[in-house]
Coordinates of C-alpha atoms and ligand atoms in Angstrom, one line a residue:
X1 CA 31.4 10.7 17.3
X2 CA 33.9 13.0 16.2
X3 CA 36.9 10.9 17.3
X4 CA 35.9 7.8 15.4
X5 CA 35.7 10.0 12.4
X6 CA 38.9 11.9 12.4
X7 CA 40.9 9.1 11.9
X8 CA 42.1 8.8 8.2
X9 CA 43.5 6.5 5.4
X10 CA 45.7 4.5 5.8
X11 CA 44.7 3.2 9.9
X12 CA 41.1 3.7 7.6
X13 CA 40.4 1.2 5.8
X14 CA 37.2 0.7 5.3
X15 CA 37.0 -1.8 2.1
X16 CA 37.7 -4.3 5.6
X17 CA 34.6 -4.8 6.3
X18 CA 33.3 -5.9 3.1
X19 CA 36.6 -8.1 1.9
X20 CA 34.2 -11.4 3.2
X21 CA 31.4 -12.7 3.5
X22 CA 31.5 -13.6 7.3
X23 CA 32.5 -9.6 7.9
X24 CA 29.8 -8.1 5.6
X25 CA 27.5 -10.3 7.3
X26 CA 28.3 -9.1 10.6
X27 CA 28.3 -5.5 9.7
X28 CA 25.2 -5.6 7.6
X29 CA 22.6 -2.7 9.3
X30 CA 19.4 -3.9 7.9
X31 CA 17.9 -6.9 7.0
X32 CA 14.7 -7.5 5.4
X33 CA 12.3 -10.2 6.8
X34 CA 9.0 -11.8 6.0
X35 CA 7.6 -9.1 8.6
X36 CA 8.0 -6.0 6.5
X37 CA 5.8 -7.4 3.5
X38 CA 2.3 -6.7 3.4
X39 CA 0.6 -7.8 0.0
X40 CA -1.8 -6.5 -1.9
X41 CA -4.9 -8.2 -3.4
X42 CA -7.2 -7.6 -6.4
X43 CA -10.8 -9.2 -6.2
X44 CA -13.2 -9.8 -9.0
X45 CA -16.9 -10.8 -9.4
X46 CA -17.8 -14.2 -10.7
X47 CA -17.1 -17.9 -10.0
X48 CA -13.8 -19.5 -10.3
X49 CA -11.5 -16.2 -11.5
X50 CA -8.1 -15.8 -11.6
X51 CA -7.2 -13.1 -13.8
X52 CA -3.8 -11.9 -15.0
X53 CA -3.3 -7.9 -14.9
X54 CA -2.1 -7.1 -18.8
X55 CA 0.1 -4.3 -17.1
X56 CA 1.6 -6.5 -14.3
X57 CA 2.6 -9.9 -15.3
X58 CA 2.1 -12.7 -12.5
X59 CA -0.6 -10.8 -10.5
X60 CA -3.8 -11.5 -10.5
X61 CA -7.6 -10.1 -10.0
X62 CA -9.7 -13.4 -7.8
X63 CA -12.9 -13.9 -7.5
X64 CA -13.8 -14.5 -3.8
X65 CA -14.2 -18.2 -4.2
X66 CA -10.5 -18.7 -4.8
X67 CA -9.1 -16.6 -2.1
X68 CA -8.7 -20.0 0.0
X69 CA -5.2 -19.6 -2.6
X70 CA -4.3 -16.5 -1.1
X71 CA -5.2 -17.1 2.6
X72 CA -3.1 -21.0 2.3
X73 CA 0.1 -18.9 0.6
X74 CA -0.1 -16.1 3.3
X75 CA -0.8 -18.4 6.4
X76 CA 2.2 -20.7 4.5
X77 CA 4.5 -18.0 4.3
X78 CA 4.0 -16.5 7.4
X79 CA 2.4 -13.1 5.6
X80 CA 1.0 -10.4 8.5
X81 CA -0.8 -8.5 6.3
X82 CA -3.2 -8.5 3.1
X83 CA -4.3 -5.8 1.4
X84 CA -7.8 -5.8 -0.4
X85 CA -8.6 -4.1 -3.7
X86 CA -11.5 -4.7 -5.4
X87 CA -12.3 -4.7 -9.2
X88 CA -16.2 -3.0 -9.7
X89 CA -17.9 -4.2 -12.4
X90 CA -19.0 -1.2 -15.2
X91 CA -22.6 -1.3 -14.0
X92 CA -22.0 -0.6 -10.3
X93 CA -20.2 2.3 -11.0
X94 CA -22.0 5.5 -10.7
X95 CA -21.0 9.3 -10.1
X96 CA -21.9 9.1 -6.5
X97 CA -19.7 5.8 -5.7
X98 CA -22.6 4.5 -3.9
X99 CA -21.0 0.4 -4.7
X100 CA -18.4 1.9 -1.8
X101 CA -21.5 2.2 1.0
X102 CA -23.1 -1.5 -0.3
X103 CA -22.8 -4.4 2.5
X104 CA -23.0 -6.9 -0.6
X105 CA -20.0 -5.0 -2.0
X106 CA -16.7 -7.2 -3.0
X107 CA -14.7 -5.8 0.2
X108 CA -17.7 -6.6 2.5
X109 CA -18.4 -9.8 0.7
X110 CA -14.2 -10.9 0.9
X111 CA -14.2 -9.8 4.4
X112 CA -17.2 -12.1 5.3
X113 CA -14.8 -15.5 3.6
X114 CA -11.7 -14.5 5.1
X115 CA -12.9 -13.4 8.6
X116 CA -14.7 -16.7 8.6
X117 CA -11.4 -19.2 8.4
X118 CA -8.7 -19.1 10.4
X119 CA -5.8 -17.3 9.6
X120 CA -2.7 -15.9 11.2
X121 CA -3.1 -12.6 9.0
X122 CA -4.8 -9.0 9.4
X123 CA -6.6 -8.1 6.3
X124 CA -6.5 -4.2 5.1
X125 CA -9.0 -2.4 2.9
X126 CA -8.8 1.2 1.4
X127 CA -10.6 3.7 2.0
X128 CA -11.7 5.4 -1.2
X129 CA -13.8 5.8 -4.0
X130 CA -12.2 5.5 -7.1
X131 CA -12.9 1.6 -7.7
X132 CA -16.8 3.1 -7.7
X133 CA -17.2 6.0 -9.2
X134 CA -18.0 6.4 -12.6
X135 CA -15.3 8.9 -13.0
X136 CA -12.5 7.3 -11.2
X137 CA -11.9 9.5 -8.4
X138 CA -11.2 9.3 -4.8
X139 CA -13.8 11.6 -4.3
X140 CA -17.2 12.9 -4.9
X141 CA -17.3 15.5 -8.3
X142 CA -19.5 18.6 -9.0
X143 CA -20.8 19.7 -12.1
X144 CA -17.5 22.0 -12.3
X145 CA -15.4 19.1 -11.8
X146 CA -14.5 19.8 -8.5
X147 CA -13.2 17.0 -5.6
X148 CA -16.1 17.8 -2.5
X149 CA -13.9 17.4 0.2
X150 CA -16.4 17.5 3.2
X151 CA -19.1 16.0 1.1
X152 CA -16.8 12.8 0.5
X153 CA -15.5 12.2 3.8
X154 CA -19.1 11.8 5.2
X155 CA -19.1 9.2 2.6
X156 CA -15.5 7.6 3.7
X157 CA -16.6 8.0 7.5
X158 CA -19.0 5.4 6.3
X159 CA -17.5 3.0 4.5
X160 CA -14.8 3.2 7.2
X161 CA -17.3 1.9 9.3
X162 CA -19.1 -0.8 6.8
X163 CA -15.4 -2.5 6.6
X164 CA -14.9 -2.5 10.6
X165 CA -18.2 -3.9 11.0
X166 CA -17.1 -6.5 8.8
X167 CA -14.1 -7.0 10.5
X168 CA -11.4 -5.4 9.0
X169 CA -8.6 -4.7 11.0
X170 CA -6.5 -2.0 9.4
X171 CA -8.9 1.1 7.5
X172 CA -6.2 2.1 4.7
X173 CA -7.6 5.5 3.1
X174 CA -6.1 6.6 0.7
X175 CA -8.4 9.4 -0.5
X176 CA -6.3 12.1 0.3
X177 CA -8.9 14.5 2.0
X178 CA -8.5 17.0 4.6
X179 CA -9.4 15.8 8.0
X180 CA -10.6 12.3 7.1
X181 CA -8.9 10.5 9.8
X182 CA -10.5 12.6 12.1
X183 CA -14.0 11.6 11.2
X184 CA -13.1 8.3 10.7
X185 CA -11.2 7.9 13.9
X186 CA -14.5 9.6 15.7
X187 CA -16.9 7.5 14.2
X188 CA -14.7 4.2 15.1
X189 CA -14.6 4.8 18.6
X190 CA -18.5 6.1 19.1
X191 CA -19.0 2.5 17.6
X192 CA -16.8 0.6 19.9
X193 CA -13.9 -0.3 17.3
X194 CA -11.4 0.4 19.7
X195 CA -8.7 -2.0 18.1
X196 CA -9.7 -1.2 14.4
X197 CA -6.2 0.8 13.2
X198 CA -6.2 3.3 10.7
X199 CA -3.0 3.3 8.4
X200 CA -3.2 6.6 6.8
X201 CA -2.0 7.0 3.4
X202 CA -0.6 10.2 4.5
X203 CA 2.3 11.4 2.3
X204 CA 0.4 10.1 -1.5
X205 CA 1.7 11.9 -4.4
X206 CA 0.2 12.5 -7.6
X207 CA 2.7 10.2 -9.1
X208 CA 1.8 8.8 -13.0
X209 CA 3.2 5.6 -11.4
X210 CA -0.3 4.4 -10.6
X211 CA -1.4 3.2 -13.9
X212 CA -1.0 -0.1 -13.9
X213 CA -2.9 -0.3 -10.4
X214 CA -5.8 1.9 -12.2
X215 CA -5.6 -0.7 -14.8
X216 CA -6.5 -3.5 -12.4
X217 CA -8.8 -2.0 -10.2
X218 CA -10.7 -0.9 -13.8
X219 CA -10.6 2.8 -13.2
X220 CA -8.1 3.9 -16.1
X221 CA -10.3 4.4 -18.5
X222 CA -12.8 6.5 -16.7
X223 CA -10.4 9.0 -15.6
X224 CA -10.7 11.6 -17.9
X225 CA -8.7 14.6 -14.7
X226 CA -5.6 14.0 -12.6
X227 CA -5.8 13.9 -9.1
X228 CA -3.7 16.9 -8.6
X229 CA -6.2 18.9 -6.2
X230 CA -5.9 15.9 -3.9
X231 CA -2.9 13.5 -4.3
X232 CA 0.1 15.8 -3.5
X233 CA 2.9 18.0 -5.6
X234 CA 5.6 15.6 -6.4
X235 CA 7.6 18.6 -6.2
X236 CA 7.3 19.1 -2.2
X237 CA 8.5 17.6 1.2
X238 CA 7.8 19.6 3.6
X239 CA 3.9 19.7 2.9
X240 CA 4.7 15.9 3.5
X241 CA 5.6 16.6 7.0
X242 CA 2.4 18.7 7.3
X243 CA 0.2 15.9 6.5
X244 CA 1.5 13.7 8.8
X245 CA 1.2 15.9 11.9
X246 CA -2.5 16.5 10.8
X247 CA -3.0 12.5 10.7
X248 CA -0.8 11.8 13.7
X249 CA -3.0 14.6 15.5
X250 CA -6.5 13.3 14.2
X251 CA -5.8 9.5 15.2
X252 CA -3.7 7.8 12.9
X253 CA -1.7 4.4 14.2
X254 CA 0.1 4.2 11.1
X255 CA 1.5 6.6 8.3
X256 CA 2.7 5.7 4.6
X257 CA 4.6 7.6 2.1
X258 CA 3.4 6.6 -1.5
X259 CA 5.1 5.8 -4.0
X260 CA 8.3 3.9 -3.1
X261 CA 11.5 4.3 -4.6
X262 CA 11.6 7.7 -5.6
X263 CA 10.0 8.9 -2.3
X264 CA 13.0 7.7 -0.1
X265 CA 13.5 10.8 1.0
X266 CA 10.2 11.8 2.5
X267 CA 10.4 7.8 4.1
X268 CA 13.2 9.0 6.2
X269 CA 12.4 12.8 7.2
X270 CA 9.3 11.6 8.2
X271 CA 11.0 8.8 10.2
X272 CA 13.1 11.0 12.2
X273 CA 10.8 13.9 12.1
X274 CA 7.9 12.1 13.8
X275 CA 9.7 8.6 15.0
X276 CA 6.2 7.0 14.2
X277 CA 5.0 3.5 12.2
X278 CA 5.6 4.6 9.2
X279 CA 4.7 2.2 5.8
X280 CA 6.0 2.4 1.6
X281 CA 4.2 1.4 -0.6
X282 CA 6.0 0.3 -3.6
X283 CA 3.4 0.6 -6.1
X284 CA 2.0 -0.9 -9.4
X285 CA 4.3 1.1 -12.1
X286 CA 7.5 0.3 -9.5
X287 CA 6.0 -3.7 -10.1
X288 CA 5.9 -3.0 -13.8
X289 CA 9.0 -1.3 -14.5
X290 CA 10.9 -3.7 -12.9
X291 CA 9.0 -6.7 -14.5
X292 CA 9.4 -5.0 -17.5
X293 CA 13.3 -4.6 -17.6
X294 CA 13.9 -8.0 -16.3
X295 CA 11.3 -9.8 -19.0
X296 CA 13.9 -8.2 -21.5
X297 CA 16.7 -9.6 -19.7
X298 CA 18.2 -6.7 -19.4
X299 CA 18.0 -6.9 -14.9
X300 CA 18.1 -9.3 -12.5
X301 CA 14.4 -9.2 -10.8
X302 CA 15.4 -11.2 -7.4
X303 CA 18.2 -8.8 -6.6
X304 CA 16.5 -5.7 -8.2
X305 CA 13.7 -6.5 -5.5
X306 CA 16.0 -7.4 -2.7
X307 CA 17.9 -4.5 -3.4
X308 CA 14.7 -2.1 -3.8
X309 CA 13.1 -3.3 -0.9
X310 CA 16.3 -3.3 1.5
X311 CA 16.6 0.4 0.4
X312 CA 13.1 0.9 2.3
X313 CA 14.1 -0.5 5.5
X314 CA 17.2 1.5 5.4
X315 CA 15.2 4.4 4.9
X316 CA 13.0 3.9 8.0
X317 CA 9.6 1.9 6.3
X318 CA 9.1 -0.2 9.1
X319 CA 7.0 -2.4 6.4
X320 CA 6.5 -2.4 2.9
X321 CA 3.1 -2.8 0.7
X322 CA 4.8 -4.8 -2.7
X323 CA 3.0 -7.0 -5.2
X324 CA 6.4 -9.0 -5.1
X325 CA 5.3 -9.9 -1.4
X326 CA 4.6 -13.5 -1.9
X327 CA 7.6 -14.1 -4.4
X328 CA 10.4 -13.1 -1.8
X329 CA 8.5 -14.7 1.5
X330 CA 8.6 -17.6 -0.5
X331 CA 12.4 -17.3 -1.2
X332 CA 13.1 -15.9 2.4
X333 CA 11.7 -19.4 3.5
X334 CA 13.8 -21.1 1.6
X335 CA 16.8 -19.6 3.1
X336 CA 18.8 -18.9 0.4
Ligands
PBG1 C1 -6.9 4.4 -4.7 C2 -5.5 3.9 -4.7 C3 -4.5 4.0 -5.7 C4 -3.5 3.2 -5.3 C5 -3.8 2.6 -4.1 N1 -5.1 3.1 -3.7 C6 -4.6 4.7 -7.0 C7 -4.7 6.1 -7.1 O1 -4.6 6.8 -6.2 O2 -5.0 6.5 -8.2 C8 -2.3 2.9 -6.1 C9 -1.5 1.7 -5.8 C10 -0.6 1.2 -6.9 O3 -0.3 1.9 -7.9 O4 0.0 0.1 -6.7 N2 -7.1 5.6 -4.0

């Protein structure tokens, strides 16, 4: 190591490998490839839906008769992952979350269509309550306001297990409890879901760059708190690493740092920390912004999201949850 390094300008030249193409090519360290994309999908109630999110342009909330159009594009594009979101109607919404625990629920109802074509795809769901409750949080509320921790995870534990029996194959919560993944892990194996995986959203910060998704799963407006005693302080790292030993140590396969961009950091001490699957999500106000800028003209959004999206991989996401999933498996196909 130290050799290589002491030599010095001018036998260093390092502008050499980048003066062509055929030489950056061949140095390049990481590539991105339709296997790091997982992509995320909203689901609505009624016949014939297709929705488009006022906060992010060019995605969509279906209703579960059209999501033959999502399985065709991922099966087409070679997609290994979706990830289901659903959009609760007002009416099912109640303090308790109780729409979370119903087998005629949107997730259960999605997973029944999907599970019953065949695709070439695993399909996700989140673990959580916030598309259910009437106050649009993850978790179960007191009269003081208070997040039940224990009290919700009983909860979680079995809407883990409603999803699994309707043949999920990754359980995504993303709750933010203590000790969830325990209880979630127990309860999957004492059922016999040996091969259900549990991608713990491990490292989720109480970032305001959630709106947008809290505009399309319908919770914005109910949430009247922030998620501060839950999500974590954007402020800290090594309670990052903390949560990840406690998942790793209750059963989870896979770990995700949330948000993106801004979170590279933690991406990459976690990587080397734990050397363990470890996910990004780039989330809904990371979709926005950079919808935003380029609507305006003022970026270019293909290279923006190359360049984003690279910068994950080089930080150690072994894949990436982006609403811009389908848009660049489509243009990796086309190989150019
Ligand atoms: C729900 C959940 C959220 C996201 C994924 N699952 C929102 C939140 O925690 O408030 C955010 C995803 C995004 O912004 O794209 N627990």
């Amino acid at each position: 190591m130290s050799n290589i390094h002491s030599s010095s300008f001018p036998s260093l030249r390092l502008r050499r490998g980048r003066s062509n193409p055929w030489i950056r090519n061949l140095l390049t360290e990481n590539k991105l490839t339709v296997n790091d994309l997982i992509w995320p999908i909203f689901i609505c109630e009624g016949e014939n839906k297709k929705e488009e999110i006022s906060s992010m342009p060019n995605v969509y909330r279906y209703s579960i008769d059209r999501l033959d159009e999502i399985s065709e594009n991922a099966n087409d594009l070679g997609i290994n992952l979706v990830a289901l979101f659903p959009y609760t109607p007002e009416e099912k919404k109640t303090e308790g979350g109780e729409e979370s625990i119903n087998s005629k629920n949107l997730i259960c109802e999605s997973l029944k269509k999907i599970k019953s074509q065949k695709n070439n795809f695993g399909v996700m769901c989140d673990i959580a309550l916030d598309p259910y409750t009437s106050h649009g949080h993850d978790g179960l509320v007191n009269n003081e306001g208070e997040i039940l921790n224990d009290e919700t995870n009983s909860l979680l534990v079995k809407q883990a297990l409603l999803f699994a029996e309707h043949g999920a194959d990754v359980i995504a919560p993303s709750d933010m409890m203590d000790g969830r993944i325990g209880k979630i892990r127990n309860k999957l194996e004492e059922e016999k879901f040996y091969d259900t995986i549990i991608l713990s959203y491990a490292a989720k910060y109480a970032s305001k760059m959630y709106s947008p998704f809290r505009d399309a799963v319908g919770s914005s407006s109910n949430l009247k708190t922030d998620k501060k005693t839950y999500q974590m302080n954007i402020a800290n790292s090594d309670e990052a690493l903390r949560e990840v030993a406690m998942d790793i140590k209750e059963g989870a396969d896979i770990v995700m740092v949330k948000p993106g961009i801004s979170y590279l950091d933690i991406i990459s001490k976690i990587k080397s920390e734990f050397n363990f699957p470890t996910f990004a999500y780039q989330v809904s106000g990371e979709y926005s912004m950079i919808k935003a800028a380029a609507d305006k003209g003022f970026i270019d959004e293909e290279e923006i999201v190359f360049e984003q999206l690279t910068s994950f991989k080089r930080a150690g996401a072994d894949a990436i949850l982006s609403y811009f999933a389908p848009d660049v498996a489509r243009k990796l196909k086309s190989g150019n």
